[in-house]
Amino acid sequence: MKKSTQLYEGKAKKVFLTDDSDLVIQEFKDDATAFNNKKKGTISEKGVVNNAISCKLFTMLEEHGIRTHLVEKLSDREMLCRHLDIIKVEVVARNIAAGSLVKRYGFAEGTVLEHPIIEFYLKDDELDDPLMNESHAVALGVATFEELSVLKERAEAINALLKQFFAERKLKLVDFKLEFGRHKGEILLGDEISPDTCRFWDLETNEKMDKDRFRFDLGGVEHAYGEVQRRVLELD
Ligand code: UDP
């Protein structure tokens, strides 16, 4: 499969068209941003690590009946994907209070949530991805009520599968963000699932093993990403 025109360059990935109009190639970069682009840097080999982790997780989810955009891993940094019409909703699932949940609602960091929280954010960098409910999303024309209910159900199912997958690898899945897209009348999981888009804490020490190490200059960023990759791939 050959890359043709670049369709889009985002913060962590480039997307290319291919000679098949139904397929695109996602190329994972080492660039890292946080706080909506206010903090910028690079994480050495992040693109390779996030591609490997994402391909493994999408494959596992497919094996459990979750449809995703993954077709195949093409190379270290490249993932061949179905071309989605991305839904401009970021779906966040939370099992343990951290990040904006702590800031917005005053939860103590680390509070275990009895029921996972699912949130919708508008995917719009200029507006700083505001939190929204179903009526906002429908009023904005980004999704229908029916689609939003599919996104919520899908996020809950994915959360259950990922939580167990990571527990078996001695990682707590604190929270994560998903993106979905439309494809031939279906809704597929898109984008990536990686330490850039999830919070992972070590099961025993609670050490942060994700992008929070970059966000808050905790050091050992590459080591944490590498360790997550090792644990994700080790039980193959
Ligand atoms: N997240 C993401 N992209 C975003 C916003 C959030 O991947 O644009 C992920 C983030 O890494 C975390 C989860 O979604 O795992 C919840 O993020 P939160 O709302 O706490 O916001 P943050 O603290 O990242 O600003």
PDB file of C-alpha atoms and ligand atoms in Angstrom:
ATOM      1  CA  MET A   1       0.000   0.000   0.000  1.00  0.00           C
ATOM      2  CA  LYS A   2       1.517   3.325  -1.097  1.00  0.00           C
ATOM      3  CA  LYS A   3       1.200   6.648   0.689  1.00  0.00           C
ATOM      4  CA  SER A   4      -0.101   9.488  -1.454  1.00  0.00           C
ATOM      5  CA  THR A   5      -1.146  12.996  -0.419  1.00  0.00           C
ATOM      6  CA  GLN A   6      -0.976  14.010   3.222  1.00  0.00           C
ATOM      7  CA  LEU A   7      -4.556  14.486   4.369  1.00  0.00           C
ATOM      8  CA  TYR A   8      -3.860  15.965   7.762  1.00  0.00           C
ATOM      9  CA  GLU A   9      -1.121  16.603  10.303  1.00  0.00           C
ATOM     10  CA  GLY A  10      -2.152  16.537  13.933  1.00  0.00           C
ATOM     11  CA  LYS A  11      -0.231  16.919  17.165  1.00  0.00           C
ATOM     12  CA  ALA A  12       0.964  13.312  17.360  1.00  0.00           C
ATOM     13  CA  LYS A  13       0.169  11.828  13.937  1.00  0.00           C
ATOM     14  CA  LYS A  14       0.087  12.456  10.223  1.00  0.00           C
ATOM     15  CA  VAL A  15      -2.596  10.876   8.053  1.00  0.00           C
ATOM     16  CA  PHE A  16      -1.984  10.042   4.384  1.00  0.00           C
ATOM     17  CA  LEU A  17      -4.316   9.000   1.589  1.00  0.00           C
ATOM     18  CA  THR A  18      -3.426   5.827  -0.296  1.00  0.00           C
ATOM     19  CA  ASP A  19      -4.201   4.495  -3.778  1.00  0.00           C
ATOM     20  CA  ASP A  20      -7.284   2.855  -2.243  1.00  0.00           C
ATOM     21  CA  SER A  21      -9.833   5.587  -1.419  1.00  0.00           C
ATOM     22  CA  ASP A  22     -11.171   3.498   1.475  1.00  0.00           C
ATOM     23  CA  LEU A  23      -7.810   3.306   3.244  1.00  0.00           C
ATOM     24  CA  VAL A  24      -5.505   5.797   4.957  1.00  0.00           C
ATOM     25  CA  ILE A  25      -2.130   5.472   6.675  1.00  0.00           C
ATOM     26  CA  GLN A  26      -1.629   6.898  10.172  1.00  0.00           C
ATOM     27  CA  GLU A  27       1.997   7.785  10.865  1.00  0.00           C
ATOM     28  CA  PHE A  28       2.909   8.180  14.538  1.00  0.00           C
ATOM     29  CA  LYS A  29       5.306  11.032  15.413  1.00  0.00           C
ATOM     30  CA  ASP A  30       7.518  11.623  18.444  1.00  0.00           C
ATOM     31  CA  ASP A  31       6.052  15.110  18.983  1.00  0.00           C
ATOM     32  CA  ALA A  32       4.233  15.576  22.262  1.00  0.00           C
ATOM     33  CA  THR A  33       1.905  18.368  23.305  1.00  0.00           C
ATOM     34  CA  ALA A  34      -0.087  19.000  26.446  1.00  0.00           C
ATOM     35  CA  PHE A  35      -2.502  21.574  27.814  1.00  0.00           C
ATOM     36  CA  ASN A  36      -3.958  22.167  24.348  1.00  0.00           C
ATOM     37  CA  ASN A  37      -0.596  22.884  22.695  1.00  0.00           C
ATOM     38  CA  LYS A  38       0.733  25.230  25.401  1.00  0.00           C
ATOM     39  CA  LYS A  39       3.449  22.703  26.277  1.00  0.00           C
ATOM     40  CA  LYS A  40       5.441  21.155  23.449  1.00  0.00           C
ATOM     41  CA  GLY A  41       8.273  18.658  23.247  1.00  0.00           C
ATOM     42  CA  THR A  42       9.318  15.315  21.877  1.00  0.00           C
ATOM     43  CA  ILE A  43       9.394  11.902  23.477  1.00  0.00           C
ATOM     44  CA  SER A  44      12.074   9.770  21.884  1.00  0.00           C
ATOM     45  CA  GLU A  45      10.644   6.743  19.987  1.00  0.00           C
ATOM     46  CA  LYS A  46       7.101   7.600  21.174  1.00  0.00           C
ATOM     47  CA  GLY A  47       5.719   7.093  17.656  1.00  0.00           C
ATOM     48  CA  VAL A  48       7.075   3.556  17.479  1.00  0.00           C
ATOM     49  CA  VAL A  49       5.825   2.697  20.964  1.00  0.00           C
ATOM     50  CA  ASN A  50       2.338   4.193  20.501  1.00  0.00           C
ATOM     51  CA  ASN A  51       1.879   2.482  17.133  1.00  0.00           C
ATOM     52  CA  ALA A  52       2.840  -0.889  18.623  1.00  0.00           C
ATOM     53  CA  ILE A  53       0.555  -0.427  21.655  1.00  0.00           C
ATOM     54  CA  SER A  54      -2.376   0.855  19.592  1.00  0.00           C
ATOM     55  CA  CYS A  55      -2.151  -1.976  17.046  1.00  0.00           C
ATOM     56  CA  LYS A  56      -2.064  -4.567  19.819  1.00  0.00           C
ATOM     57  CA  LEU A  57      -5.033  -3.009  21.667  1.00  0.00           C
ATOM     58  CA  PHE A  58      -7.152  -2.579  18.534  1.00  0.00           C
ATOM     59  CA  THR A  59      -6.431  -6.213  17.598  1.00  0.00           C
ATOM     60  CA  MET A  60      -7.462  -7.375  21.077  1.00  0.00           C
ATOM     61  CA  LEU A  61     -10.656  -5.291  20.900  1.00  0.00           C
ATOM     62  CA  GLU A  62     -11.487  -6.679  17.420  1.00  0.00           C
ATOM     63  CA  GLU A  63     -11.074 -10.188  18.842  1.00  0.00           C
ATOM     64  CA  HIS A  64     -13.757  -9.266  21.376  1.00  0.00           C
ATOM     65  CA  GLY A  65     -16.199  -7.932  18.776  1.00  0.00           C
ATOM     66  CA  ILE A  66     -15.366  -4.196  18.850  1.00  0.00           C
ATOM     67  CA  ARG A  67     -15.049  -2.870  15.286  1.00  0.00           C
ATOM     68  CA  THR A  68     -12.051  -0.557  14.788  1.00  0.00           C
ATOM     69  CA  HIS A  69     -10.375   1.254  11.913  1.00  0.00           C
ATOM     70  CA  LEU A  70      -7.256  -0.962  12.092  1.00  0.00           C
ATOM     71  CA  VAL A  71      -6.494  -2.954   8.942  1.00  0.00           C
ATOM     72  CA  GLU A  72      -2.873  -3.863   9.700  1.00  0.00           C
ATOM     73  CA  LYS A  73       0.393  -2.587  11.158  1.00  0.00           C
ATOM     74  CA  LEU A  74       2.506  -1.597   8.143  1.00  0.00           C
ATOM     75  CA  SER A  75       5.793  -0.613   9.779  1.00  0.00           C
ATOM     76  CA  ASP A  76       7.238   0.701  13.045  1.00  0.00           C
ATOM     77  CA  ARG A  77       5.403   3.999  12.764  1.00  0.00           C
ATOM     78  CA  GLU A  78       2.636   3.253  10.270  1.00  0.00           C
ATOM     79  CA  MET A  79      -0.844   1.814  10.746  1.00  0.00           C
ATOM     80  CA  LEU A  80      -3.086   1.038   7.758  1.00  0.00           C
ATOM     81  CA  CYS A  81      -6.620   2.131   8.607  1.00  0.00           C
ATOM     82  CA  ARG A  82     -10.097   2.365   7.179  1.00  0.00           C
ATOM     83  CA  HIS A  83     -10.873   5.941   6.146  1.00  0.00           C
ATOM     84  CA  LEU A  84     -13.392   7.237   8.694  1.00  0.00           C
ATOM     85  CA  ASP A  85     -15.597  10.281   8.763  1.00  0.00           C
ATOM     86  CA  ILE A  86     -14.433  11.293  12.261  1.00  0.00           C
ATOM     87  CA  ILE A  87     -17.179  12.225  14.707  1.00  0.00           C
ATOM     88  CA  LYS A  88     -16.165  15.480  16.411  1.00  0.00           C
ATOM     89  CA  VAL A  89     -16.748  14.064  19.886  1.00  0.00           C
ATOM     90  CA  GLU A  90     -13.979  12.935  22.244  1.00  0.00           C
ATOM     91  CA  VAL A  91     -15.333  10.226  24.509  1.00  0.00           C
ATOM     92  CA  VAL A  92     -13.586   9.949  27.884  1.00  0.00           C
ATOM     93  CA  ALA A  93     -14.065   6.967  30.204  1.00  0.00           C
ATOM     94  CA  ARG A  94     -12.924   7.150  33.833  1.00  0.00           C
ATOM     95  CA  ASN A  95     -12.425   4.502  36.509  1.00  0.00           C
ATOM     96  CA  ILE A  96     -10.363   6.501  39.007  1.00  0.00           C
ATOM     97  CA  ALA A  97     -10.460  10.266  39.611  1.00  0.00           C
ATOM     98  CA  ALA A  98      -7.571  12.197  38.029  1.00  0.00           C
ATOM     99  CA  GLY A  99      -6.886  15.160  35.741  1.00  0.00           C
ATOM    100  CA  SER A 100      -9.797  17.405  34.865  1.00  0.00           C
ATOM    101  CA  LEU A 101     -12.212  15.378  37.029  1.00  0.00           C
ATOM    102  CA  VAL A 102     -10.200  16.402  40.095  1.00  0.00           C
ATOM    103  CA  LYS A 103      -9.981  20.040  38.986  1.00  0.00           C
ATOM    104  CA  ARG A 104     -13.585  20.404  37.890  1.00  0.00           C
ATOM    105  CA  TYR A 105     -15.442  18.543  40.641  1.00  0.00           C
ATOM    106  CA  GLY A 106     -13.004  18.416  43.573  1.00  0.00           C
ATOM    107  CA  PHE A 107     -12.593  14.634  43.750  1.00  0.00           C
ATOM    108  CA  ALA A 108      -9.468  13.546  45.622  1.00  0.00           C
ATOM    109  CA  GLU A 109      -7.027  12.161  43.044  1.00  0.00           C
ATOM    110  CA  GLY A 110      -7.136   8.369  43.188  1.00  0.00           C
ATOM    111  CA  THR A 111     -10.771   8.060  44.297  1.00  0.00           C
ATOM    112  CA  VAL A 112     -12.075   4.816  42.823  1.00  0.00           C
ATOM    113  CA  LEU A 113     -15.355   5.480  40.988  1.00  0.00           C
ATOM    114  CA  GLU A 114     -18.003   2.910  41.799  1.00  0.00           C
ATOM    115  CA  HIS A 115     -19.455   3.255  38.296  1.00  0.00           C
ATOM    116  CA  PRO A 116     -17.253   4.338  35.397  1.00  0.00           C
ATOM    117  CA  ILE A 117     -17.919   7.899  34.238  1.00  0.00           C
ATOM    118  CA  ILE A 118     -18.366   8.483  30.507  1.00  0.00           C
ATOM    119  CA  GLU A 119     -17.989  12.069  29.268  1.00  0.00           C
ATOM    120  CA  PHE A 120     -18.319  13.780  25.901  1.00  0.00           C
ATOM    121  CA  TYR A 121     -16.061  16.651  24.833  1.00  0.00           C
ATOM    122  CA  LEU A 122     -16.385  18.714  21.649  1.00  0.00           C
ATOM    123  CA  LYS A 123     -13.370  17.994  19.433  1.00  0.00           C
ATOM    124  CA  ASP A 124     -12.396  21.602  18.741  1.00  0.00           C
ATOM    125  CA  ASP A 125      -8.928  22.889  19.686  1.00  0.00           C
ATOM    126  CA  GLU A 126      -9.924  26.559  19.245  1.00  0.00           C
ATOM    127  CA  LEU A 127     -12.613  26.138  21.884  1.00  0.00           C
ATOM    128  CA  ASP A 128     -10.291  24.030  24.087  1.00  0.00           C
ATOM    129  CA  ASP A 129     -12.397  20.847  23.686  1.00  0.00           C
ATOM    130  CA  PRO A 130     -15.258  21.877  26.010  1.00  0.00           C
ATOM    131  CA  LEU A 131     -17.156  19.274  28.042  1.00  0.00           C
ATOM    132  CA  MET A 132     -20.674  18.804  26.620  1.00  0.00           C
ATOM    133  CA  ASN A 133     -23.781  16.698  27.027  1.00  0.00           C
ATOM    134  CA  GLU A 134     -25.874  14.952  24.386  1.00  0.00           C
ATOM    135  CA  SER A 135     -28.112  17.978  23.726  1.00  0.00           C
ATOM    136  CA  HIS A 136     -25.099  20.208  23.100  1.00  0.00           C
ATOM    137  CA  ALA A 137     -23.655  17.680  20.645  1.00  0.00           C
ATOM    138  CA  VAL A 138     -26.947  17.349  18.770  1.00  0.00           C
ATOM    139  CA  ALA A 139     -27.523  21.141  18.737  1.00  0.00           C
ATOM    140  CA  LEU A 140     -24.005  21.589  17.361  1.00  0.00           C
ATOM    141  CA  GLY A 141     -24.759  19.015  14.646  1.00  0.00           C
ATOM    142  CA  VAL A 142     -21.742  16.826  15.470  1.00  0.00           C
ATOM    143  CA  ALA A 143     -23.732  13.635  16.189  1.00  0.00           C
ATOM    144  CA  THR A 144     -27.274  12.309  16.549  1.00  0.00           C
ATOM    145  CA  PHE A 145     -28.795  11.079  19.825  1.00  0.00           C
ATOM    146  CA  GLU A 146     -28.674   7.555  18.399  1.00  0.00           C
ATOM    147  CA  GLU A 147     -24.959   7.854  17.573  1.00  0.00           C
ATOM    148  CA  LEU A 148     -24.195   9.265  21.025  1.00  0.00           C
ATOM    149  CA  SER A 149     -25.898   6.347  22.674  1.00  0.00           C
ATOM    150  CA  VAL A 150     -23.785   3.973  20.539  1.00  0.00           C
ATOM    151  CA  LEU A 151     -20.631   5.902  21.569  1.00  0.00           C
ATOM    152  CA  LYS A 152     -21.527   5.592  25.250  1.00  0.00           C
ATOM    153  CA  GLU A 153     -22.271   1.861  25.036  1.00  0.00           C
ATOM    154  CA  ARG A 154     -19.157   1.239  22.966  1.00  0.00           C
ATOM    155  CA  ALA A 155     -16.978   3.195  25.437  1.00  0.00           C
ATOM    156  CA  GLU A 156     -18.369   1.147  28.342  1.00  0.00           C
ATOM    157  CA  ALA A 157     -17.679  -2.136  26.557  1.00  0.00           C
ATOM    158  CA  ILE A 158     -14.160  -1.028  25.582  1.00  0.00           C
ATOM    159  CA  ASN A 159     -13.496   0.136  29.141  1.00  0.00           C
ATOM    160  CA  ALA A 160     -14.449  -3.268  30.566  1.00  0.00           C
ATOM    161  CA  LEU A 161     -12.134  -5.060  28.110  1.00  0.00           C
ATOM    162  CA  LEU A 162      -9.212  -2.664  28.558  1.00  0.00           C
ATOM    163  CA  LYS A 163      -9.515  -2.586  32.354  1.00  0.00           C
ATOM    164  CA  GLN A 164      -9.141  -6.350  32.516  1.00  0.00           C
ATOM    165  CA  PHE A 165      -6.389  -6.413  29.881  1.00  0.00           C
ATOM    166  CA  PHE A 166      -4.312  -3.880  31.830  1.00  0.00           C
ATOM    167  CA  ALA A 167      -5.020  -5.435  35.238  1.00  0.00           C
ATOM    168  CA  GLU A 168      -3.489  -8.659  33.891  1.00  0.00           C
ATOM    169  CA  ARG A 169      -0.407  -6.552  33.113  1.00  0.00           C
ATOM    170  CA  LYS A 170      -0.273  -4.963  36.564  1.00  0.00           C
ATOM    171  CA  LEU A 171      -1.527  -1.577  35.392  1.00  0.00           C
ATOM    172  CA  LYS A 172      -4.559   0.351  36.642  1.00  0.00           C
ATOM    173  CA  LEU A 173      -6.497   1.944  33.785  1.00  0.00           C
ATOM    174  CA  VAL A 174      -7.359   5.307  35.369  1.00  0.00           C
ATOM    175  CA  ASP A 175      -8.999   7.050  32.395  1.00  0.00           C
ATOM    176  CA  PHE A 176      -8.723   7.319  28.619  1.00  0.00           C
ATOM    177  CA  LYS A 177     -10.031   9.099  25.543  1.00  0.00           C
ATOM    178  CA  LEU A 178     -11.568   7.496  22.466  1.00  0.00           C
ATOM    179  CA  GLU A 179     -12.531   8.802  19.043  1.00  0.00           C
ATOM    180  CA  PHE A 180     -14.974   7.170  16.687  1.00  0.00           C
ATOM    181  CA  GLY A 181     -15.887   7.622  13.030  1.00  0.00           C
ATOM    182  CA  ARG A 182     -18.532   6.686  10.511  1.00  0.00           C
ATOM    183  CA  HIS A 183     -17.693   4.103   7.874  1.00  0.00           C
ATOM    184  CA  LYS A 184     -20.190   2.505   5.441  1.00  0.00           C
ATOM    185  CA  GLY A 185     -23.121   2.978   7.810  1.00  0.00           C
ATOM    186  CA  GLU A 186     -21.258   1.711  10.854  1.00  0.00           C
ATOM    187  CA  ILE A 187     -19.472   3.399  13.742  1.00  0.00           C
ATOM    188  CA  LEU A 188     -15.863   2.244  14.158  1.00  0.00           C
ATOM    189  CA  LEU A 189     -13.306   3.030  16.847  1.00  0.00           C
ATOM    190  CA  GLY A 190     -10.565   5.257  15.388  1.00  0.00           C
ATOM    191  CA  ASP A 191      -7.471   7.260  16.367  1.00  0.00           C
ATOM    192  CA  GLU A 192      -5.153   5.528  18.884  1.00  0.00           C
ATOM    193  CA  ILE A 193      -5.074   4.064  22.396  1.00  0.00           C
ATOM    194  CA  SER A 194      -1.701   4.713  24.000  1.00  0.00           C
ATOM    195  CA  PRO A 195       0.014   6.359  26.991  1.00  0.00           C
ATOM    196  CA  ASP A 196      -0.708   9.669  25.183  1.00  0.00           C
ATOM    197  CA  THR A 197      -4.454   9.116  25.484  1.00  0.00           C
ATOM    198  CA  CYS A 198      -4.755   7.033  28.667  1.00  0.00           C
ATOM    199  CA  ARG A 199      -3.679   7.297  32.290  1.00  0.00           C
ATOM    200  CA  PHE A 200      -2.019   4.165  33.656  1.00  0.00           C
ATOM    201  CA  TRP A 201      -0.817   3.691  37.232  1.00  0.00           C
ATOM    202  CA  ASP A 202       1.328   0.790  38.338  1.00  0.00           C
ATOM    203  CA  LEU A 203      -0.894  -1.665  40.214  1.00  0.00           C
ATOM    204  CA  GLU A 204       1.502  -1.974  43.140  1.00  0.00           C
ATOM    205  CA  THR A 205       3.243   1.401  43.444  1.00  0.00           C
ATOM    206  CA  ASN A 206       0.665   3.725  41.791  1.00  0.00           C
ATOM    207  CA  GLU A 207       3.532   5.213  39.804  1.00  0.00           C
ATOM    208  CA  LYS A 208       2.254   7.215  36.820  1.00  0.00           C
ATOM    209  CA  MET A 209       3.137   5.469  33.535  1.00  0.00           C
ATOM    210  CA  ASP A 210       1.666   7.848  30.930  1.00  0.00           C
ATOM    211  CA  LYS A 211       1.710  11.348  29.473  1.00  0.00           C
ATOM    212  CA  ASP A 212       1.289  12.903  32.925  1.00  0.00           C
ATOM    213  CA  ARG A 213       5.078  12.328  33.278  1.00  0.00           C
ATOM    214  CA  PHE A 214       5.523  14.744  30.338  1.00  0.00           C
ATOM    215  CA  ARG A 215       2.698  17.109  31.364  1.00  0.00           C
ATOM    216  CA  PHE A 216       4.111  17.630  34.854  1.00  0.00           C
ATOM    217  CA  ASP A 217       7.847  17.128  34.160  1.00  0.00           C
ATOM    218  CA  LEU A 218       8.057  14.035  36.338  1.00  0.00           C
ATOM    219  CA  GLY A 219      11.017  12.605  34.385  1.00  0.00           C
ATOM    220  CA  GLY A 220      11.399   9.070  33.076  1.00  0.00           C
ATOM    221  CA  VAL A 221       8.884   9.637  30.268  1.00  0.00           C
ATOM    222  CA  GLU A 222      10.539   7.325  27.726  1.00  0.00           C
ATOM    223  CA  HIS A 223      11.057   4.663  30.353  1.00  0.00           C
ATOM    224  CA  ALA A 224       7.364   4.729  31.347  1.00  0.00           C
ATOM    225  CA  TYR A 225       6.149   4.491  27.725  1.00  0.00           C
ATOM    226  CA  GLY A 226       8.619   1.638  27.084  1.00  0.00           C
ATOM    227  CA  GLU A 227       7.451  -0.186  30.193  1.00  0.00           C
ATOM    228  CA  VAL A 228       3.791   0.073  29.146  1.00  0.00           C
ATOM    229  CA  GLN A 229       4.757  -1.296  25.707  1.00  0.00           C
ATOM    230  CA  ARG A 230       6.658  -4.153  27.303  1.00  0.00           C
ATOM    231  CA  ARG A 231       3.717  -5.108  29.529  1.00  0.00           C
ATOM    232  CA  VAL A 232       1.179  -4.769  26.698  1.00  0.00           C
ATOM    233  CA  LEU A 233       3.162  -7.040  24.393  1.00  0.00           C
ATOM    234  CA  GLU A 234       4.712  -9.454  26.913  1.00  0.00           C
ATOM    235  CA  LEU A 235       1.802 -11.885  27.283  1.00  0.00           C
ATOM    236  CA  ASP A 236       1.614 -12.652  23.535  1.00  0.00           C
TER     237      ASP A 236
HETATM  238  N1  UDP B   1      -7.231  13.009  26.806  1.00  0.00           N
HETATM  239  C1  UDP B   1      -6.704  12.942  25.527  1.00  0.00           C
HETATM  240  N2  UDP B   1      -6.833  14.028  24.707  1.00  0.00           N
HETATM  241  C2  UDP B   1      -7.460  15.170  25.076  1.00  0.00           C
HETATM  242  C3  UDP B   1      -7.984  15.241  26.392  1.00  0.00           C
HETATM  243  C4  UDP B   1      -7.860  14.147  27.229  1.00  0.00           C
HETATM  244  O1  UDP B   1      -6.147  11.921  25.124  1.00  0.00           O
HETATM  245  O2  UDP B   1      -7.550  16.116  24.267  1.00  0.00           O
HETATM  246  C5  UDP B   1      -7.102  11.850  27.710  1.00  0.00           C
HETATM  247  C6  UDP B   1      -6.103  12.094  28.833  1.00  0.00           C
HETATM  248  O3  UDP B   1      -4.824  11.624  28.482  1.00  0.00           O
HETATM  249  C7  UDP B   1      -6.685  11.293  29.966  1.00  0.00           C
HETATM  250  C8  UDP B   1      -8.196  11.332  29.717  1.00  0.00           C
HETATM  251  O4  UDP B   1      -8.348  11.645  28.339  1.00  0.00           O
HETATM  252  O5  UDP B   1      -6.248   9.962  29.913  1.00  0.00           O
HETATM  253  C9  UDP B   1      -8.935  12.320  30.575  1.00  0.00           C
HETATM  254  O6  UDP B   1      -8.319  13.579  30.443  1.00  0.00           O
HETATM  255  P1  UDP B   1      -8.774  14.809  31.367  1.00  0.00           P
HETATM  256  O7  UDP B   1     -10.179  15.180  31.036  1.00  0.00           O
HETATM  257  O8  UDP B   1      -8.470  14.488  32.779  1.00  0.00           O
HETATM  258  O9  UDP B   1      -7.956  16.032  30.851  1.00  0.00           O
HETATM  259  P2  UDP B   1      -6.402  16.421  30.962  1.00  0.00           P
HETATM  260  O10 UDP B   1      -6.000  16.241  32.380  1.00  0.00           O
HETATM  261  O11 UDP B   1      -5.728  15.492  29.997  1.00  0.00           O
HETATM  262  O12 UDP B   1      -6.400  17.838  30.506  1.00  0.00           O
END
